[in-house]
CSV table of C-alpha atoms in Angstrom, one decimal:
chain,number,residue,atom,x,y,z
A,985,UNK,CA,47.2,44.4,234.3
A,986,UNK,CA,48.0,44.2,230.6
A,987,UNK,CA,51.5,43.9,229.4
A,988,UNK,CA,53.5,47.1,229.5
A,989,UNK,CA,55.2,47.1,226.2
A,990,UNK,CA,55.1,47.5,222.5
A,991,UNK,CA,52.5,45.9,220.2
A,992,UNK,CA,55.1,44.3,217.9
A,993,UNK,CA,56.9,41.1,219.1
A,994,UNK,CA,60.7,41.3,219.1
A,995,UNK,CA,62.4,38.7,216.8
A,996,UNK,CA,66.0,37.9,217.6
A,997,UNK,CA,66.7,41.1,219.5
A,998,UNK,CA,68.1,41.6,223.0
A,999,UNK,CA,66.4,43.5,225.7
A,1000,UNK,CA,65.3,46.4,225.9
A,1001,UNK,CA,64.2,46.1,222.3
A,1002,UNK,CA,62.3,42.8,222.8
A,1003,UNK,CA,58.8,42.7,224.2
A,1004,UNK,CA,60.0,40.9,227.3
A,1005,UNK,CA,59.1,43.1,230.2
A,1006,UNK,CA,59.3,40.9,233.3
A,1007,UNK,CA,60.4,42.7,236.5
A,1008,UNK,CA,60.2,42.1,240.2
A,1009,UNK,CA,56.8,43.8,240.4
A,1010,UNK,CA,55.4,42.0,237.3
A,1011,UNK,CA,57.2,38.6,237.5
A,1012,UNK,CA,55.2,36.4,235.1
A,1013,UNK,CA,54.2,38.0,231.8
A,1014,UNK,CA,52.8,36.1,229.0
A,1015,UNK,CA,55.6,36.7,226.5
A,1016,UNK,CA,58.6,34.4,227.0
A,1017,UNK,CA,62.2,35.6,227.0
A,1018,UNK,CA,63.2,33.5,223.9
A,1019,UNK,CA,60.8,33.7,221.1
A,1020,UNK,CA,63.1,32.4,218.3
A,1021,UNK,CA,63.6,28.7,219.1
A,1022,UNK,CA,65.9,26.3,217.3
A,1023,UNK,CA,64.8,22.8,216.5
A,1024,UNK,CA,66.1,21.3,219.7
A,1025,UNK,CA,64.3,24.0,221.8
A,1026,UNK,CA,61.1,23.5,219.8
A,1027,UNK,CA,61.3,19.8,220.5
A,1028,UNK,CA,61.6,20.6,224.2
A,1029,UNK,CA,58.5,22.8,224.1
A,1030,UNK,CA,56.6,19.9,222.6
A,1031,UNK,CA,57.8,17.6,225.3
A,1032,UNK,CA,56.7,20.2,227.8
A,1033,UNK,CA,53.1,19.7,226.6
A,1034,UNK,CA,53.2,16.2,228.1
A,1035,UNK,CA,53.6,15.1,231.6
A,1036,UNK,CA,56.3,17.1,233.4
A,1037,UNK,CA,57.5,14.2,235.4
A,1038,UNK,CA,59.1,13.0,232.2
A,1039,UNK,CA,61.4,16.0,232.1
A,1040,UNK,CA,64.9,15.8,233.4
A,1041,UNK,CA,66.3,18.4,235.7
A,1042,UNK,CA,68.4,19.9,233.0
A,1043,UNK,CA,65.4,20.1,230.7
A,1044,UNK,CA,63.4,21.9,233.4
A,1045,UNK,CA,66.2,24.4,233.8
A,1046,UNK,CA,66.4,24.9,230.0
A,1047,UNK,CA,62.7,25.6,229.9
A,1048,UNK,CA,63.0,28.1,232.7
A,1049,UNK,CA,65.8,29.9,230.8
A,1050,UNK,CA,63.7,30.0,227.7
A,1051,UNK,CA,60.9,31.6,229.6
A,1052,UNK,CA,62.8,34.0,231.8
A,1053,UNK,CA,65.9,36.1,231.4
A,1054,UNK,CA,67.1,36.0,235.0
A,1055,UNK,CA,66.2,34.2,238.2
A,1056,UNK,CA,65.0,36.1,241.2
A,1057,UNK,CA,68.4,35.7,242.8
A,1058,UNK,CA,70.1,37.1,239.7
A,1059,UNK,CA,67.7,40.0,239.2
A,1060,UNK,CA,67.9,41.0,242.9
A,1061,UNK,CA,71.7,40.9,243.1
A,1062,UNK,CA,73.3,43.8,244.8
A,1063,UNK,CA,75.5,46.3,243.1
A,1064,UNK,CA,78.1,49.0,243.8
A,1065,UNK,CA,75.9,51.8,242.7
A,1066,UNK,CA,75.6,53.2,246.2
A,1067,UNK,CA,79.2,54.1,246.2
A,1068,UNK,CA,78.8,56.2,243.1
A,1069,UNK,CA,75.7,57.8,244.6
A,1070,UNK,CA,77.4,58.7,247.9
A,1071,UNK,CA,80.4,60.0,246.0
A,1072,UNK,CA,78.3,62.4,244.0
A,1073,UNK,CA,76.3,63.5,247.0
A,1074,UNK,CA,79.5,64.4,248.9
A,1075,UNK,CA,81.0,66.0,245.9
A,1076,UNK,CA,78.0,68.3,245.6
A,1077,UNK,CA,78.1,69.0,249.3
A,1078,UNK,CA,81.7,70.2,248.9
A,1079,UNK,CA,80.9,72.2,245.8
A,1080,UNK,CA,78.0,73.9,247.6
A,1081,UNK,CA,80.2,74.7,250.5
A,1082,UNK,CA,82.7,76.4,248.2
A,1083,UNK,CA,80.0,78.4,246.5
A,1084,UNK,CA,78.6,79.6,249.8
A,1085,UNK,CA,82.1,80.6,251.1
A,1086,UNK,CA,82.6,82.7,248.0
A,1087,UNK,CA,79.2,84.3,248.6
A,1088,UNK,CA,80.1,85.1,252.1
A,1089,UNK,CA,83.3,86.9,251.0
A,1090,UNK,CA,82.0,88.7,247.9
A,1091,UNK,CA,78.2,89.0,248.1
A,1092,UNK,CA,76.8,89.2,251.7
A,1093,UNK,CA,76.3,92.7,253.1
A,1094,UNK,CA,77.4,94.0,256.5
A,1095,UNK,CA,75.9,92.3,259.6
A,1096,UNK,CA,73.2,94.4,261.3
A,1097,UNK,CA,74.2,96.1,264.6
A,1098,UNK,CA,72.1,93.7,266.6
A,1099,UNK,CA,74.4,90.8,265.6
A,1100,UNK,CA,77.6,92.4,266.9
A,1101,UNK,CA,79.2,90.9,270.0
A,1102,UNK,CA,78.7,93.9,272.2
A,1103,UNK,CA,75.0,94.1,271.4
A,1104,UNK,CA,74.5,90.4,271.9
A,1105,UNK,CA,76.3,90.5,275.3
A,1106,UNK,CA,74.0,93.4,276.4
A,1107,UNK,CA,71.0,91.5,275.2
A,1108,UNK,CA,72.0,88.4,277.2
A,1109,UNK,CA,72.6,90.5,280.3
A,1110,UNK,CA,69.1,92.0,280.0
A,1111,UNK,CA,67.5,88.5,279.8
A,1112,UNK,CA,69.4,87.4,282.8
A,1113,UNK,CA,68.3,90.5,284.7
A,1114,UNK,CA,64.7,89.7,283.9
A,1115,UNK,CA,65.3,86.1,285.1
A,1116,UNK,CA,64.0,84.5,281.9
A,1117,UNK,CA,63.1,80.8,282.4
A,1118,UNK,CA,64.4,80.6,285.9
A,1119,UNK,CA,63.3,77.0,286.6
A,1120,UNK,CA,64.8,74.9,283.9
A,1121,UNK,CA,66.0,77.4,281.2
A,1122,UNK,CA,68.5,80.1,280.7
A,1123,UNK,CA,68.5,81.9,284.0
A,1124,UNK,CA,68.6,78.6,285.9
A,1125,UNK,CA,72.0,78.0,284.4
A,1126,UNK,CA,73.4,81.4,285.7
A,1127,UNK,CA,75.0,81.7,289.1
A,1128,UNK,CA,73.8,85.1,290.4
A,1129,UNK,CA,76.2,85.2,293.3
A,1130,UNK,CA,79.3,84.5,291.4
A,1131,UNK,CA,78.1,86.2,288.2
A,1132,UNK,CA,79.1,83.3,286.0
A,1133,UNK,CA,77.6,80.2,284.4
A,1134,UNK,CA,76.9,77.3,286.7
A,1135,UNK,CA,79.3,74.4,286.2
B,1301,UNK,CA,72.0,20.7,242.0
B,1302,UNK,CA,71.5,17.8,244.5
B,1303,UNK,CA,67.9,16.9,245.2
B,1304,UNK,CA,68.1,17.3,249.0
B,1305,UNK,CA,64.8,17.7,250.8
B,1306,UNK,CA,64.2,21.3,251.8
B,1307,UNK,CA,62.0,22.1,254.8
B,1308,UNK,CA,58.5,23.0,253.7
B,1309,UNK,CA,58.1,26.8,254.1
B,1310,UNK,CA,55.2,28.3,256.0
B,1311,UNK,CA,52.3,28.4,253.7
B,1312,UNK,CA,49.5,29.9,255.7
B,1313,UNK,CA,48.9,32.5,258.3
B,1314,UNK,CA,51.7,34.8,257.1
B,1315,UNK,CA,49.7,38.0,257.6
B,1316,UNK,CA,48.5,36.9,261.0
B,1317,UNK,CA,52.1,36.2,262.1
B,1318,UNK,CA,53.3,39.6,260.8
B,1319,UNK,CA,50.4,41.4,262.5
B,1320,UNK,CA,51.0,39.6,265.8
B,1321,UNK,CA,54.7,40.5,265.8
B,1322,UNK,CA,54.1,44.1,264.9
B,1323,UNK,CA,51.1,44.7,267.2
B,1324,UNK,CA,53.0,43.2,270.2
B,1325,UNK,CA,56.1,45.3,269.2
B,1326,UNK,CA,54.1,48.5,268.8
B,1327,UNK,CA,52.5,48.0,272.2
B,1328,UNK,CA,55.8,47.4,273.9
B,1329,UNK,CA,57.5,50.3,272.2
B,1330,UNK,CA,54.7,52.7,273.0
B,1331,UNK,CA,54.6,51.6,276.6
B,1332,UNK,CA,58.4,51.9,276.8
B,1333,UNK,CA,58.5,55.4,275.3
B,1334,UNK,CA,55.7,56.6,277.5
B,1335,UNK,CA,57.4,55.2,280.6
B,1336,UNK,CA,60.7,56.8,279.6
B,1337,UNK,CA,59.0,60.1,279.0
B,1338,UNK,CA,57.2,60.0,282.3
B,1339,UNK,CA,60.4,59.2,284.2
B,1340,UNK,CA,62.9,61.3,282.3
B,1341,UNK,CA,60.8,64.4,281.4
B,1342,UNK,CA,57.6,64.8,283.4
B,1343,UNK,CA,58.8,63.8,286.8
B,1344,UNK,CA,62.1,65.7,286.4
B,1345,UNK,CA,60.1,68.8,285.4
B,1346,UNK,CA,57.7,68.5,288.4
B,1347,UNK,CA,60.7,68.1,290.7
B,1348,UNK,CA,62.5,71.1,289.2
B,1349,UNK,CA,59.4,73.3,289.7
B,1350,UNK,CA,58.8,72.0,293.3
B,1351,UNK,CA,62.4,72.7,294.2
B,1352,UNK,CA,62.4,76.1,292.7
B,1353,UNK,CA,59.2,77.3,294.4
B,1354,UNK,CA,59.9,75.6,297.8
B,1355,UNK,CA,62.0,78.5,299.1
B,1356,UNK,CA,61.0,81.2,296.6
B,1357,UNK,CA,60.8,84.7,297.8
B,1358,UNK,CA,59.0,86.7,295.1
B,1359,UNK,CA,59.6,90.1,296.8
B,1360,UNK,CA,63.3,89.5,297.0
B,1361,UNK,CA,63.3,88.5,293.3
B,1362,UNK,CA,61.4,91.7,292.5
B,1363,UNK,CA,63.9,93.8,294.4
B,1364,UNK,CA,66.8,92.2,292.4
B,1365,UNK,CA,65.1,92.9,289.1
B,1366,UNK,CA,64.3,96.5,290.1
B,1367,UNK,CA,68.0,97.0,291.1
B,1368,UNK,CA,69.1,95.7,287.7
B,1369,UNK,CA,67.0,98.4,286.1
B,1370,UNK,CA,64.7,96.5,283.8
B,1371,UNK,CA,61.4,98.1,285.0
B,1372,UNK,CA,60.0,101.2,283.6
B,1373,UNK,CA,57.3,101.7,286.2
B,1374,UNK,CA,59.5,100.9,289.3
B,1375,UNK,CA,62.9,102.4,289.6
């Protein structure tokens, strides 16, 4: 996988304008984070070419920071973005609800006759007369003696 | 940072460990779901049908439906 980035090397610029493209899925690219090194840092890079047991802990950390922008712990830190996301989601739920309410009042046509309460009651009575689903379904919940729903 | 000795993490067999965990878990979950379904759905349904048809009189049922007036061919 070749480096995902520009051909030119960034000099003295901050990300995202540098060529440093390390991410969690591509953690160890060839280009280091700091390309412009001062004298002290250049000396340290020279020392790195020798045996690493000679490096002190602080020097190792300094070398890490030259190579990488953030540690894994830093790059994986959590954020509060989810609150913004949930807020916007709920906001648009509410906005949609208002729009649909307006549509109900001003746009929707009359309900067809089959959706009126009288028609629906007659329909239900007919299904109960036919004993639809008498074992576990609708007619099994109706008490035919008392003519009411079973408790 | 103090140089305290950390425990050596597991270096090998990570996939095997994950597979074992998930295979055993999948087995257990499938068995559990199947047992639950058999008990809660299948046996209930068989019992409901058995109870319904134990004392079922189809002629009486037919007479009730005829009286309610839903048939075209039998009034």
